[in-house]
Amino acid sequence: MTHFAIEVAGEANPLSVQTLYQTLSAASSTDSQQIKTGAQQLQNWEKHSGFYSSLQSIFIDTSLPVEVRHLCVIQLKNGVDKYWRKTVANSISRTEKSEIRSRCIESGIKEPNPRLALQNALMIAKIVRYEYPADWPEAISSIVSNLRSVLQSDSNSRELNRTLLILLEVIKELSTARIQRTRLSLQAAASEVVQVLGSLYHDKARIWSAFLARGDDGEAAVGSIEQSLLALRVLRRILVAGWDFPNRSSEFQDIWIMLNNHFREILALISNTALRFHENVRQLTEKHLRQIAKLHVNIAKDHPAGFSLLESSIPLLSAYWSLVDQFGETFGSRTTDNPVTMNGRDGESDDSIMPLMEFLSLKGLQLVRACLRIVFNPARTFKYQSDEDKVEKAQSRDLLKSGFLTEGFAQTAMQTLVTRFFVLRPDDIRDWNEQPEEWEQKETGDGDVAEFSVRPCAEKLFLDLILNYKMQLIHPLKSVFGHVESTQTQDVFLKNSVYAAIGLAAPILEDRIDFNPFLRSTLKHEVQIQQPGYNILRRRIAIVLGQWLVVKNGLDRELVYQIFQHLLNNDDQWNDLVVRITAGRQLKEIILPFEFDKMTFKPYSATILICLMTLIEEVELSETKFALLGTLSVVIQSMEEEISPFADKIVAFLPPLWDQAGKEFLTKQLILGILSTLISALKGESQKYYHLVIPLIDNSVNVQSESYEQLVEDALGLWEATLQQTSCDAVPQLIALAPRLFPMLEGGSDVLPTALHIMETYVYLAPREMLQSIGPLLPSLTSLLKGARREVTGTVLSIVELLMRSALDVGGDEALRVLTSELFQARFLQTIVAGLHGAYESHQTTGPNRTKTWLDVLVETDYLSLLSRLALSSPGLLLDALAATMPKQGKEESMVWILTEWFRHLDNISHPEKKKLNCLALTALLKTNAPWILIRLQDLMTIWTEVIVELYDDGEASSDCLVYLRPDAMQGERETAEEERQRKLMFGDPVHRLDVKAFVREHVRQAIEAVGGEAAFQTQWVVNVDVEVLQEFGRLGVM
């Protein structure tokens, strides 16, 4: 096949094996233009029928260039991911799938290139994940059949390796499946797989074990070792996924015993110093031990009861603990010589995988943790459990408690962990000095570090023991603590270990140890010792104080602040970078507790803040910088207005950090958060920093900015905080920012609720400017009335209601009329009236044919509250608006159905302020003297009676409880500028200004006068009111 450059458009080339090969050759070339054009053509073809089977045809031709075949199998694997499922658009046809399936296993077995064989195996595994067992039930049996054939021929080790590789990837893929049918089918096939692999493993392991036992270096047996390792990797996964109750299966127990026996044999061989192995052989042999150790832990975690009841599990646990104990003897370091010379195990940095004994000890610790969970914290499940299951669970707990997890073991294990595994190692000391930030970050224990490192796992195990053997371990732990406290030992490594245990056990010991004397007599002294190695103790003391302050009340906080002030001081040579970073991290835990008092902290705040900011500038690792900025944010938030003297320094300190962060958006997010906290703390004083804040907000909320997606949420928080603290003489630049909100008012936007809250804040801050510019935005608000979340709809209606009140304040009835006209043009009013009409029609029908409404109770309350604002300010404006929205109905016809729905809904309004608002609005309609409102006199008297009784406290109060007589009646202690604006606007609200009883009295008298006096009013309208309703209203003394 010839090679050429593709220059034609993608769709111009018809798909064939020849053209596909030429395109693949171009896409795998070194010419950038050919790569680009070829990739585009492949993308155009990927939805065509026959594309993937043609890829496979080229791939299985081993005479073609490896680069082309590699691109083929990658494209094929990706295509399986995208188009194999039946439900996706342009899915691969059933015929093409069948063709691919029929050739994939055989071609994978015969594949000469190991890299391509792996990709093909991954592709097969993906197909099996989709097809097994429904459309490809023979998938596993076919692979096993091929494996049997290869074993019987015993002629081609490569084919055996390829078959095992395919089986490995398939079992790996299926073992992660959650679909019950797939899991059951895999379990049904497990017996056959284990039978073949168990026999293969046994035969191959016997061959190379014999070589090694004779003292041969094993190089001649490398092929057998590799094959047994591949078989073992498959066995590990199928044994975990293939049985729900492994202890009930004789097949499982047979292979379990065989592997455990082989584990002991290999370990003995590896440990025999008289034998010398080729390095490659040693590594492959050790990998067998690692795989079996992983199997032990996997079975203990996934099948807790089954693991405990398997034969030899208790001796296995004891053997692991012996390994742990033995490894612990050489784990730590007990020298405080020049730390820089304390190198790794051989004096060189060990960049290879974890040494075998360390790995096995880690697995041993994890096994003990798994057993503790089996006994004390069994996993809860909703699966049906038979009586046999329950009995086995109880038996497994009893067996572990009596045979392994005894009280004696708990005490011995605690002592081993504290004295041996809490100790810093030589490579810890080396990394401390050579890579301080990286080492400190690793030691924070974030994530699943306990799964991969011995000391964090030992700490987790210690916590498990102290929690579950509380009464048995507290006394020995207190004894060790008392011994270290009372003696003047110079062993900083031992002290570091004991202090680590005391810190971890703080929640258990807090009411059993008087920590203050220890803090004052021991820790205070030790943080000041100027000797080699005491930097280790300084770091540990910072951690211990952070652990104790969150659980222990009454500690000497001033002394704690003094200690942290000292530990953050970079002028002390023993406060190295690790010590100061740790102190900076733990300071957050010191500040956060509820008992924090800013005035107690204030004398130390200046030094601590300066040292903390200096440290942030000094560190380079982004994770460390992020953590320390988090501490700074907590300090600012906790100090509140007392942060003011340091604000200039903090604000000057942040811009260089912003520039250094570049594309480290997490750091930038935290900087925005710090500015938000600072502005909230400074309140009105923060306006002098707007020259810095406003450009940051503008850039971060600009939808055209490349950092928009990453920063918009935090920038909106800063924007909102800035507006809340801005005084009424609003900064023009802040007003100019408002249009940035408009693109965010989309229904699907994640930041929509925050953007709406900011818009509401703008209305409070600058009502005149917002009324002038709100017109273009109203259609967007209208679109949010239907289909948006309840909180979004509520905020939109709150904004419009606020605009109505602001219009009255700014320009009276005329301004409100202009706003109402704009709401009509944006179809906002039409949407509200349509929603109310739909609710009315729904309530007029019953049964299966009842009309459904999209309006819920809370939203309807908001709709009616909006109409109430119009009615209360100008009943005529409400009537005009309704007539315009429903031109086919007259005003009277419209008001009849609206009042019917309005009065019906009043019982659903529970909020006193909203209920009073609706009551006042309905009362104000009496000004019209229209029959449609006077005929509702009974409904009016009912709501008047209900509201007056509620607001006058059943007649006990002498005035309306919602009426505020003084503007400062609701003033808070540390009121923000926005809270002040809200309070003043609330004081001017008719709901809080008008006495409901007086308001009703005035409007009833006007209505009486309008109809010609009391007699006419009585005969025309009061006659329609029930006597009981009239009597209840009369008792209120309104008239």
PDB file of N, CA and C in Angstrom, residues 307-369:
ATOM      1  N   PHE A 307     -13.726 -14.269  54.926  1.00  0.00           N
ATOM      2  CA  PHE A 307     -12.293 -14.256  55.233  1.00  0.00           C
ATOM      3  C   PHE A 307     -12.021 -14.833  56.616  1.00  0.00           C
ATOM      4  N   SER A 308     -12.807 -14.410  57.588  1.00  0.00           N
ATOM      5  CA  SER A 308     -12.565 -14.850  58.968  1.00  0.00           C
ATOM      6  C   SER A 308     -12.755 -16.349  59.119  1.00  0.00           C
ATOM      7  N   LEU A 309     -13.677 -16.927  58.343  1.00  0.00           N
ATOM      8  CA  LEU A 309     -14.017 -18.333  58.502  1.00  0.00           C
ATOM      9  C   LEU A 309     -13.206 -19.246  57.592  1.00  0.00           C
ATOM     10  N   LEU A 310     -12.358 -18.661  56.731  1.00  0.00           N
ATOM     11  CA  LEU A 310     -11.498 -19.500  55.895  1.00  0.00           C
ATOM     12  C   LEU A 310     -10.429 -20.182  56.739  1.00  0.00           C
ATOM     13  N   GLU A 311     -10.054 -21.352  56.297  1.00  0.00           N
ATOM     14  CA  GLU A 311      -9.029 -22.107  57.028  1.00  0.00           C
ATOM     15  C   GLU A 311      -7.717 -21.312  57.066  1.00  0.00           C
ATOM     16  N   SER A 312      -7.110 -21.304  58.200  1.00  0.00           N
ATOM     17  CA  SER A 312      -5.792 -20.687  58.435  1.00  0.00           C
ATOM     18  C   SER A 312      -5.823 -19.164  58.409  1.00  0.00           C
ATOM     19  N   SER A 313      -7.009 -18.527  58.483  1.00  0.00           N
ATOM     20  CA  SER A 313      -7.035 -17.067  58.493  1.00  0.00           C
ATOM     21  C   SER A 313      -6.407 -16.503  59.754  1.00  0.00           C
ATOM     22  N   ILE A 314      -6.697 -17.096  60.906  1.00  0.00           N
ATOM     23  CA  ILE A 314      -6.119 -16.590  62.166  1.00  0.00           C
ATOM     24  C   ILE A 314      -4.596 -16.762  62.177  1.00  0.00           C
ATOM     25  N   PRO A 315      -4.065 -17.939  61.810  1.00  0.00           N
ATOM     26  CA  PRO A 315      -2.598 -18.038  61.697  1.00  0.00           C
ATOM     27  C   PRO A 315      -2.022 -17.060  60.675  1.00  0.00           C
ATOM     28  N   LEU A 316      -2.761 -16.815  59.601  1.00  0.00           N
ATOM     29  CA  LEU A 316      -2.294 -15.863  58.585  1.00  0.00           C
ATOM     30  C   LEU A 316      -2.173 -14.464  59.187  1.00  0.00           C
ATOM     31  N   LEU A 317      -3.175 -14.045  59.970  1.00  0.00           N
ATOM     32  CA  LEU A 317      -3.124 -12.734  60.615  1.00  0.00           C
ATOM     33  C   LEU A 317      -1.964 -12.649  61.588  1.00  0.00           C
ATOM     34  N   SER A 318      -1.746 -13.713  62.342  1.00  0.00           N
ATOM     35  CA  SER A 318      -0.625 -13.728  63.291  1.00  0.00           C
ATOM     36  C   SER A 318       0.705 -13.639  62.560  1.00  0.00           C
ATOM     37  N   ALA A 319       0.802 -14.328  61.408  1.00  0.00           N
ATOM     38  CA  ALA A 319       2.038 -14.272  60.620  1.00  0.00           C
ATOM     39  C   ALA A 319       2.278 -12.862  60.087  1.00  0.00           C
ATOM     40  N   TYR A 320       1.222 -12.214  59.636  1.00  0.00           N
ATOM     41  CA  TYR A 320       1.365 -10.838  59.160  1.00  0.00           C
ATOM     42  C   TYR A 320       1.818  -9.920  60.286  1.00  0.00           C
ATOM     43  N   TRP A 321       1.211 -10.094  61.469  1.00  0.00           N
ATOM     44  CA  TRP A 321       1.610  -9.211  62.571  1.00  0.00           C
ATOM     45  C   TRP A 321       3.063  -9.461  62.976  1.00  0.00           C
ATOM     46  N   SER A 322       3.521 -10.711  62.852  1.00  0.00           N
ATOM     47  CA  SER A 322       4.939 -10.989  63.124  1.00  0.00           C
ATOM     48  C   SER A 322       5.823 -10.250  62.135  1.00  0.00           C
ATOM     49  N   LEU A 323       5.402 -10.224  60.861  1.00  0.00           N
ATOM     50  CA  LEU A 323       6.140  -9.448  59.859  1.00  0.00           C
ATOM     51  C   LEU A 323       6.150  -7.962  60.217  1.00  0.00           C
ATOM     52  N   VAL A 324       4.989  -7.447  60.643  1.00  0.00           N
ATOM     53  CA  VAL A 324       4.890  -6.043  61.030  1.00  0.00           C
ATOM     54  C   VAL A 324       5.823  -5.759  62.196  1.00  0.00           C
ATOM     55  N   ASP A 325       5.779  -6.622  63.193  1.00  0.00           N
ATOM     56  CA  ASP A 325       6.615  -6.431  64.381  1.00  0.00           C
ATOM     57  C   ASP A 325       8.098  -6.480  64.020  1.00  0.00           C
ATOM     58  N   GLN A 326       8.446  -7.421  63.159  1.00  0.00           N
ATOM     59  CA  GLN A 326       9.841  -7.557  62.729  1.00  0.00           C
ATOM     60  C   GLN A 326      10.292  -6.347  61.922  1.00  0.00           C
ATOM     61  N   PHE A 327       9.424  -5.897  61.015  1.00  0.00           N
ATOM     62  CA  PHE A 327       9.772  -4.736  60.205  1.00  0.00           C
ATOM     63  C   PHE A 327       9.887  -3.473  61.067  1.00  0.00           C
ATOM     64  N   GLY A 328       9.045  -3.390  62.121  1.00  0.00           N
ATOM     65  CA  GLY A 328       9.076  -2.226  62.997  1.00  0.00           C
ATOM     66  C   GLY A 328      10.404  -2.033  63.696  1.00  0.00           C
ATOM     67  N   GLU A 329      11.158  -3.108  63.886  1.00  0.00           N
ATOM     68  CA  GLU A 329      12.456  -2.996  64.563  1.00  0.00           C
ATOM     69  C   GLU A 329      13.441  -2.144  63.779  1.00  0.00           C
ATOM     70  N   THR A 330      13.279  -2.108  62.462  1.00  0.00           N
ATOM     71  CA  THR A 330      14.212  -1.336  61.625  1.00  0.00           C
ATOM     72  C   THR A 330      13.524  -0.162  60.930  1.00  0.00           C
ATOM     73  N   PHE A 331      12.278   0.102  61.294  1.00  0.00           N
ATOM     74  CA  PHE A 331      11.520   1.127  60.568  1.00  0.00           C
ATOM     75  C   PHE A 331      12.022   2.537  60.852  1.00  0.00           C
ATOM     76  N   GLY A 332      12.245   2.850  62.111  1.00  0.00           N
ATOM     77  CA  GLY A 332      12.523   4.236  62.488  1.00  0.00           C
ATOM     78  C   GLY A 332      13.991   4.543  62.641  1.00  0.00           C
ATOM     79  N   SER A 333      14.242   5.785  63.054  1.00  0.00           N
ATOM     80  CA  SER A 333      15.603   6.263  63.290  1.00  0.00           C
ATOM     81  C   SER A 333      15.669   6.840  64.685  1.00  0.00           C
ATOM     82  N   ARG A 334      16.775   6.645  65.381  1.00  0.00           N
ATOM     83  CA  ARG A 334      16.913   7.167  66.730  1.00  0.00           C
ATOM     84  C   ARG A 334      18.163   8.024  66.864  1.00  0.00           C
ATOM     85  N   THR A 335      18.487   8.763  65.824  1.00  0.00           N
ATOM     86  CA  THR A 335      19.655   9.640  65.897  1.00  0.00           C
ATOM     87  C   THR A 335      19.245  11.054  65.538  1.00  0.00           C
ATOM     88  N   THR A 336      19.867  12.029  66.196  1.00  0.00           N
ATOM     89  CA  THR A 336      19.594  13.433  65.901  1.00  0.00           C
ATOM     90  C   THR A 336      20.850  14.118  65.396  1.00  0.00           C
ATOM     91  N   ASP A 337      21.714  13.310  64.744  1.00  0.00           N
ATOM     92  CA  ASP A 337      22.893  13.903  64.121  1.00  0.00           C
ATOM     93  C   ASP A 337      22.451  14.841  63.016  1.00  0.00           C
ATOM     94  N   ASN A 338      23.420  15.427  62.337  1.00  0.00           N
ATOM     95  CA  ASN A 338      23.124  16.365  61.259  1.00  0.00           C
ATOM     96  C   ASN A 338      22.080  15.771  60.330  1.00  0.00           C
ATOM     97  N   PRO A 339      20.875  16.343  60.310  1.00  0.00           N
ATOM     98  CA  PRO A 339      19.791  15.731  59.533  1.00  0.00           C
ATOM     99  C   PRO A 339      20.094  15.611  58.063  1.00  0.00           C
ATOM    100  N   VAL A 340      20.912  16.484  57.530  1.00  0.00           N
ATOM    101  CA  VAL A 340      21.168  16.466  56.090  1.00  0.00           C
ATOM    102  C   VAL A 340      21.868  15.182  55.686  1.00  0.00           C
ATOM    103  N   THR A 341      22.627  14.564  56.600  1.00  0.00           N
ATOM    104  CA  THR A 341      23.366  13.350  56.253  1.00  0.00           C
ATOM    105  C   THR A 341      22.541  12.096  56.497  1.00  0.00           C
ATOM    106  N   MET A 342      21.325  12.246  57.012  1.00  0.00           N
ATOM    107  CA  MET A 342      20.479  11.074  57.254  1.00  0.00           C
ATOM    108  C   MET A 342      19.794  10.686  55.967  1.00  0.00           C
ATOM    109  N   ASN A 343      20.417   9.853  55.152  1.00  0.00           N
ATOM    110  CA  ASN A 343      19.858   9.494  53.866  1.00  0.00           C
ATOM    111  C   ASN A 343      19.019   8.240  53.972  1.00  0.00           C
ATOM    112  N   GLY A 344      18.674   7.690  52.817  1.00  0.00           N
ATOM    113  CA  GLY A 344      17.796   6.530  52.759  1.00  0.00           C
ATOM    114  C   GLY A 344      18.444   5.283  53.267  1.00  0.00           C
ATOM    115  N   ARG A 345      17.816   4.160  52.995  1.00  0.00           N
ATOM    116  CA  ARG A 345      18.242   2.892  53.579  1.00  0.00           C
ATOM    117  C   ARG A 345      19.677   2.553  53.215  1.00  0.00           C
ATOM    118  N   ASP A 346      20.125   2.936  52.022  1.00  0.00           N
ATOM    119  CA  ASP A 346      21.485   2.643  51.579  1.00  0.00           C
ATOM    120  C   ASP A 346      22.280   3.911  51.392  1.00  0.00           C
ATOM    121  N   GLY A 347      21.810   4.991  51.982  1.00  0.00           N
ATOM    122  CA  GLY A 347      22.486   6.258  51.801  1.00  0.00           C
ATOM    123  C   GLY A 347      22.145   6.951  50.511  1.00  0.00           C
ATOM    124  N   GLU A 348      21.262   6.360  49.706  1.00  0.00           N
ATOM    125  CA  GLU A 348      20.845   6.944  48.427  1.00  0.00           C
ATOM    126  C   GLU A 348      19.330   7.042  48.401  1.00  0.00           C
ATOM    127  N   SER A 349      18.852   7.955  47.611  1.00  0.00           N
ATOM    128  CA  SER A 349      17.409   8.101  47.464  1.00  0.00           C
ATOM    129  C   SER A 349      16.843   6.881  46.768  1.00  0.00           C
ATOM    130  N   ASP A 350      15.781   6.323  47.340  1.00  0.00           N
ATOM    131  CA  ASP A 350      15.143   5.145  46.762  1.00  0.00           C
ATOM    132  C   ASP A 350      13.937   5.581  45.960  1.00  0.00           C
ATOM    133  N   ASP A 351      14.086   5.619  44.651  1.00  0.00           N
ATOM    134  CA  ASP A 351      13.001   6.064  43.788  1.00  0.00           C
ATOM    135  C   ASP A 351      12.227   4.898  43.200  1.00  0.00           C
ATOM    136  N   SER A 352      12.569   3.660  43.591  1.00  0.00           N
ATOM    137  CA  SER A 352      11.866   2.499  43.053  1.00  0.00           C
ATOM    138  C   SER A 352      10.574   2.274  43.835  1.00  0.00           C
ATOM    139  N   ILE A 353       9.905   1.179  43.532  1.00  0.00           N
ATOM    140  CA  ILE A 353       8.674   0.874  44.249  1.00  0.00           C
ATOM    141  C   ILE A 353       8.989   0.547  45.692  1.00  0.00           C
ATOM    142  N   MET A 354       7.951   0.527  46.531  1.00  0.00           N
ATOM    143  CA  MET A 354       8.120   0.275  47.961  1.00  0.00           C
ATOM    144  C   MET A 354       8.816  -1.072  48.193  1.00  0.00           C
ATOM    145  N   PRO A 355       9.840  -1.108  49.038  1.00  0.00           N
ATOM    146  CA  PRO A 355      10.521  -2.375  49.332  1.00  0.00           C
ATOM    147  C   PRO A 355       9.538  -3.439  49.813  1.00  0.00           C
ATOM    148  N   LEU A 356       9.876  -4.693  49.555  1.00  0.00           N
ATOM    149  CA  LEU A 356       8.948  -5.789  49.793  1.00  0.00           C
ATOM    150  C   LEU A 356       8.469  -5.849  51.236  1.00  0.00           C
ATOM    151  N   MET A 357       9.399  -5.834  52.205  1.00  0.00           N
ATOM    152  CA  MET A 357       8.993  -5.983  53.596  1.00  0.00           C
ATOM    153  C   MET A 357       8.116  -4.818  54.039  1.00  0.00           C
ATOM    154  N   GLU A 358       8.396  -3.636  53.533  1.00  0.00           N
ATOM    155  CA  GLU A 358       7.560  -2.485  53.858  1.00  0.00           C
ATOM    156  C   GLU A 358       6.164  -2.673  53.269  1.00  0.00           C
ATOM    157  N   PHE A 359       6.117  -3.181  52.039  1.00  0.00           N
ATOM    158  CA  PHE A 359       4.825  -3.418  51.388  1.00  0.00           C
ATOM    159  C   PHE A 359       4.012  -4.461  52.157  1.00  0.00           C
ATOM    160  N   LEU A 360       4.657  -5.567  52.530  1.00  0.00           N
ATOM    161  CA  LEU A 360       3.943  -6.617  53.250  1.00  0.00           C
ATOM    162  C   LEU A 360       3.500  -6.133  54.631  1.00  0.00           C
ATOM    163  N   SER A 361       4.315  -5.305  55.264  1.00  0.00           N
ATOM    164  CA  SER A 361       3.918  -4.746  56.566  1.00  0.00           C
ATOM    165  C   SER A 361       2.724  -3.814  56.413  1.00  0.00           C
ATOM    166  N   LEU A 362       2.723  -3.021  55.338  1.00  0.00           N
ATOM    167  CA  LEU A 362       1.581  -2.143  55.072  1.00  0.00           C
ATOM    168  C   LEU A 362       0.318  -2.972  54.889  1.00  0.00           C
ATOM    169  N   LYS A 363       0.418  -4.062  54.120  1.00  0.00           N
ATOM    170  CA  LYS A 363      -0.753  -4.917  53.921  1.00  0.00           C
ATOM    171  C   LYS A 363      -1.175  -5.566  55.237  1.00  0.00           C
ATOM    172  N   GLY A 364      -0.195  -5.899  56.081  1.00  0.00           N
ATOM    173  CA  GLY A 364      -0.521  -6.451  57.395  1.00  0.00           C
ATOM    174  C   GLY A 364      -1.302  -5.467  58.244  1.00  0.00           C
ATOM    175  N   LEU A 365      -0.887  -4.214  58.252  1.00  0.00           N
ATOM    176  CA  LEU A 365      -1.618  -3.176  58.988  1.00  0.00           C
ATOM    177  C   LEU A 365      -3.025  -3.013  58.432  1.00  0.00           C
ATOM    178  N   GLN A 366      -3.144  -3.037  57.109  1.00  0.00           N
ATOM    179  CA  GLN A 366      -4.465  -2.896  56.491  1.00  0.00           C
ATOM    180  C   GLN A 366      -5.360  -4.095  56.820  1.00  0.00           C
ATOM    181  N   LEU A 367      -4.765  -5.278  56.907  1.00  0.00           N
ATOM    182  CA  LEU A 367      -5.537  -6.466  57.277  1.00  0.00           C
ATOM    183  C   LEU A 367      -6.088  -6.347  58.693  1.00  0.00           C
ATOM    184  N   VAL A 368      -5.260  -5.867  59.616  1.00  0.00           N
ATOM    185  CA  VAL A 368      -5.715  -5.705  61.002  1.00  0.00           C
ATOM    186  C   VAL A 368      -6.842  -4.676  61.058  1.00  0.00           C
ATOM    187  N   ARG A 369      -6.713  -3.586  60.294  1.00  0.00           N
ATOM    188  CA  ARG A 369      -7.780  -2.577  60.252  1.00  0.00           C
ATOM    189  C   ARG A 369      -9.076  -3.193  59.705  1.00  0.00           C
TER     190      ARG A 369
END
